[in-house]
Structures are given as C-alpha cells and as structure tokens.
XYZ file of C-alpha atoms in Angstrom:
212
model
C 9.095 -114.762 -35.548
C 11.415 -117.441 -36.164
C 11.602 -117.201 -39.551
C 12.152 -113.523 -39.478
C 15.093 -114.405 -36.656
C 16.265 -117.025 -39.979
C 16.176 -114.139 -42.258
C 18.063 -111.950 -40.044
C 20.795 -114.161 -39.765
C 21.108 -115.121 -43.131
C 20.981 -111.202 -44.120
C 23.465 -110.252 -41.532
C 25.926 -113.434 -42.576
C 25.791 -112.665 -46.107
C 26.456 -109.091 -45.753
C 29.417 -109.429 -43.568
C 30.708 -112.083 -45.861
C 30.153 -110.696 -49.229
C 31.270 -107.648 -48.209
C 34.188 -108.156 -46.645
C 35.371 -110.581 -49.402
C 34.596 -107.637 -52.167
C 35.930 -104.904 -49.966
C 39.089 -106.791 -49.814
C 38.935 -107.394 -53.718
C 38.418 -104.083 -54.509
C 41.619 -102.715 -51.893
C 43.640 -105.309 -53.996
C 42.737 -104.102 -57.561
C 43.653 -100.379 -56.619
C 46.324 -100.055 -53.862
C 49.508 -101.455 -53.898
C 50.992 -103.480 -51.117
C 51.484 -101.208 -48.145
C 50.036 -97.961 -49.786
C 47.803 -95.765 -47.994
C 45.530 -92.756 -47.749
C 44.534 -90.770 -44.857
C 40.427 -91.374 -44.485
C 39.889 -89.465 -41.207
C 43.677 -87.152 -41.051
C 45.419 -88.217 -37.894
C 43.104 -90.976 -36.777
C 41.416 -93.151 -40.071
C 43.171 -94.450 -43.404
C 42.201 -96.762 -45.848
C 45.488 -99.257 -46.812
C 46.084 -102.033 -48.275
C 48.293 -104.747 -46.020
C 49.131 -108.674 -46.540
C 48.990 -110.867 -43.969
C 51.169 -113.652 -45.471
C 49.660 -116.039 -42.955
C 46.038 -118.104 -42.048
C 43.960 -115.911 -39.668
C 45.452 -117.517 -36.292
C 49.199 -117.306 -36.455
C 49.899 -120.706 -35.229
C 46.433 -122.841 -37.248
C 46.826 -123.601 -41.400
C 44.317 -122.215 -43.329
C 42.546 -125.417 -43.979
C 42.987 -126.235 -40.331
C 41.295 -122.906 -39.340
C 38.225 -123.178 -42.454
C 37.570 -127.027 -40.416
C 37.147 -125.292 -36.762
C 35.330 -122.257 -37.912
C 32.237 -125.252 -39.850
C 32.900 -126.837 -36.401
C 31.746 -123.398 -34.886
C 29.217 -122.373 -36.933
C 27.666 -125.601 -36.693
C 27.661 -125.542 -32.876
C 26.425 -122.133 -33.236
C 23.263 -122.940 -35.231
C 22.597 -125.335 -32.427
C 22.927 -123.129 -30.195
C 21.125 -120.359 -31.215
C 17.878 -122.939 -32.440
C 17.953 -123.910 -28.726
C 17.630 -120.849 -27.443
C 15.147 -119.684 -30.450
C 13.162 -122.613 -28.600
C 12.777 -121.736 -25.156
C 12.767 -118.270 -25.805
C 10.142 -117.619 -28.650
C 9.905 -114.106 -27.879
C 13.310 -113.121 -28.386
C 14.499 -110.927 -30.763
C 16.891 -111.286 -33.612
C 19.472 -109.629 -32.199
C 21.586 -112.889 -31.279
C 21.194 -113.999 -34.619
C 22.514 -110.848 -35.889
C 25.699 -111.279 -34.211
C 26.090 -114.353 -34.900
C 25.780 -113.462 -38.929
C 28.520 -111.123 -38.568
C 30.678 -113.288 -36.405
C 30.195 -116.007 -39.206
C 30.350 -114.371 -42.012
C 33.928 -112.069 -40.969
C 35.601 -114.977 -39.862
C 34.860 -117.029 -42.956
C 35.421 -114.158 -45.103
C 39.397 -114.266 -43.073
C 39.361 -118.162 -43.352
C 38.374 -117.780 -47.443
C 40.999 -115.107 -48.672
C 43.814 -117.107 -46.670
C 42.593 -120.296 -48.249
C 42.407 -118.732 -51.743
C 45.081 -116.408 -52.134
C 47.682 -117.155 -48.825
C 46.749 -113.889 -47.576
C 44.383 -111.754 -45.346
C 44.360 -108.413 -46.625
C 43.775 -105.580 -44.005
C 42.103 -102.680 -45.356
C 41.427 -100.026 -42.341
C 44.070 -98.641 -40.258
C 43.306 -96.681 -37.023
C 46.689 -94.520 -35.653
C 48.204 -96.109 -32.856
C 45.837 -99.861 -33.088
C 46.459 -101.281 -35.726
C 45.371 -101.903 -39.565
C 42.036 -104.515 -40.031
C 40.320 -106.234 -42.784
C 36.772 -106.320 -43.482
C 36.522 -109.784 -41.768
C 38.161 -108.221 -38.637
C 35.530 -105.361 -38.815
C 32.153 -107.314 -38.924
C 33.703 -109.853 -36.315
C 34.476 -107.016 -33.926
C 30.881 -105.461 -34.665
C 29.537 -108.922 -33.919
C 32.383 -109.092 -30.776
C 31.173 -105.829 -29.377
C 27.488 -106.359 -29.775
C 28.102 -110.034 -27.978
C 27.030 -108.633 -24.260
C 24.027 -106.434 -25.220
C 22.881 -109.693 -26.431
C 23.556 -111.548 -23.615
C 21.667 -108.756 -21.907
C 19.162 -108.889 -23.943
C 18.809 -112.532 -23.891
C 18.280 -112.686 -19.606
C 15.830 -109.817 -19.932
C 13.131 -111.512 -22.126
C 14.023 -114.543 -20.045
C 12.374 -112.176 -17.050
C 15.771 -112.765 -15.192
C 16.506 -110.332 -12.267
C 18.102 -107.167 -12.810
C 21.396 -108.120 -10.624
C 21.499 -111.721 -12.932
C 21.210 -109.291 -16.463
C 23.965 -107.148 -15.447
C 26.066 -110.030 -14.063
C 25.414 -111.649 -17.267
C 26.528 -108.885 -19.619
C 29.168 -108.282 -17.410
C 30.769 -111.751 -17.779
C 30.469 -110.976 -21.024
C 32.278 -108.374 -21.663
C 35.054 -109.220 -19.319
C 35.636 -112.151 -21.928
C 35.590 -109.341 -24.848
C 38.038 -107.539 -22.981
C 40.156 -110.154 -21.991
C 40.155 -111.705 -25.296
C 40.692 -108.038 -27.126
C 43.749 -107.452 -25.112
C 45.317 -110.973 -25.844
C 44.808 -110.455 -29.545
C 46.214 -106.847 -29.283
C 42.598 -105.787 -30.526
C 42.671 -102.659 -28.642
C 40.476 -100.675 -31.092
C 38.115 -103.913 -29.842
C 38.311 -103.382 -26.282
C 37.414 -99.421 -26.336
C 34.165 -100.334 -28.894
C 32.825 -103.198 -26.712
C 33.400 -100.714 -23.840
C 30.995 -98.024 -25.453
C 28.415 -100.418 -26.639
C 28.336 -101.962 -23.732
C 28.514 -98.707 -21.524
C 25.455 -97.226 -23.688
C 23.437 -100.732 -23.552
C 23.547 -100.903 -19.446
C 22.739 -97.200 -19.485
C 19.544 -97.705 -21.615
C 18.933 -100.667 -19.382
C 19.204 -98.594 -16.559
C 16.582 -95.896 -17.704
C 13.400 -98.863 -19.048
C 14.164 -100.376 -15.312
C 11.411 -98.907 -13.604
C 9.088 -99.160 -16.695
C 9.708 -102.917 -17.992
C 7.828 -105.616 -16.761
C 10.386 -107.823 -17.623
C 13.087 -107.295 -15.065
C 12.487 -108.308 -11.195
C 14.509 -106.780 -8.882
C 15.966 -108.459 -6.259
C-alpha cells in the first residue's frame, strides 16, 4: 500500500508539473501577449497573460524556488509520518500533495526561467490562471476531503471529522479571499459541500465513525 501511495504521488506531481510547464509552452508558441479566445462564451477563455513578476508579489524567484524545497521537504515528512501510523489510508493525501507540488514548482520554474508566469485560463469576472494555479487549486480544494478522510480511517468521531474538515476549509477560504482566488473559494466550497454530504449518507453504514 505504501508503495502504491509513492506511486500516486509521484504520478500526480509529475502530471501537474509537466503539464502545466507544457501547457504554458504551448499558450506561448501560439498566442500573443494578451490575446484571447472565448472557450466557454460568457464564462471560459483560453489567453495568454505575463506575469512580469515571481509567483508571490513581494518573494524573488530564487527566494520563492528555496521555500517551496523547504515545503516539499517538510511535506514528505509529513505525509511518511502519517503513511506510518495510518497504514490503511488511502492515497488521497498524497494526491494532493502531488498537485500542490508540482503547480507551485511549475509557477516557481517559468518565473525562474523566463521572468514570467504565464496565465493561460480566464474565468469572467475572477480572474485569468496558469496551469500551476490550476493543479494547486485542485490540490487546494481537495485539501479538506483529505483531512476528512484522514480522521475517518483514524476511527475519529463524527463531530471531530467534520470539525476537522471544517478547519480546513475555513483556512481555504480565508486564504482564497486574501489572494483574490475567488474562483478558489466557490470550488473548495462544492468539493467540500459534496464530500460532507457523501459523509453524511455512509454514516450509519461505516464502521469507522463513532458518534458521540
């Protein structure tokens, strides 16, 4: 199991990364700077959009590639400690934790390499994002079913999983409407919404939740 759980994350880290890094590529061999096409008309376009800048405002890009191997390194840890004392788990956490990885570096590589983050998907009325931004708010919305998921095969009690995935997703929030991430806050919201309702229904049935 914990090799599968290895191969999970390695899949999921490559994937994001790769991708976003050719995605990106391939935006900046066919679109010019700020041109656009309507994907979804009214709601979805593809564009291409430099971000002249590292991908936190006020960290250089070889500042921000140092904190993010700082991060993925305590990361790894973390995640093999849990692995640990929960063999059983699933490899859900190490799924988001491949596509929180491998976005951000994918951010942290194209500033480094060409000065620039290049945004690729606009939504009307939030905002344009690149692939990075994509698989690291995948990864951010996915971040309290985990947790969730995480207290249940821990046999936790039903009032400490929902507390759990709640605190959770507060921090998504919170953190989505700081960054002006609203597309962020209204996907977390669903995933987590459809998560607690599934949680909801295998209550009765699982053997895994206690209720207090």
């Amino acid at each position: 199991m914990r090799r599968a759980s290895a191969w999970w994350f390695g899949a999921s880290f490559l994937f994001a990364g790769i991708a976003s890094l050719g995605t990106g590529e391939l935006i900046r061999e066919h679109l010019r700077t700020e041109q656009s096409f309507w994907l979804i008309p009214g709601a979805v376009y593809v564009v291409r959009d430099q971000h002249l800048r590292a991908p936190f405002p006020l960290l250089s890009s070889t500042l921000t590639l140092v904190l993010w191997s700082i991060f993925a390194i305590v990361v790894v840890i973390l995640i093999h400690s849990l692995r640990l004392g929960t063999p059983r788990l699933s490899a859900l956490p190490e799924i988001v934790a491949g596509l929180f990885m491998g976005g951000g570096l994918a951010n942290v590589l194209e500033a480094q390499m060409i000065g620039s983050v290049t945004d690729i998907l606009g939504i009307h009325g939030f905002g344009t994002y690149s692939a990075g931004d994509i698989a690291w708010d995948v990864g951010s919305s996915l971040l309290p079913i985990a947790v969730i998921h995480i207290a249940q095969t821990q046999k936790q009690t039903f009032s400490y999983v929902l507390q759990a995935g709640a605190g959770f997703y507060v921090a998504v929030v919170v953190f989505a409407v700081v960054s002006q991430d609203y597309a962020l806050a209204i996907l977390v919201t669903l995933v987590s919404g459809g998560g607690v309702a599934v949680s909801f229904i295998k209550r009765g049935g699982s053997p895994q939740i206690r209720a207090r």
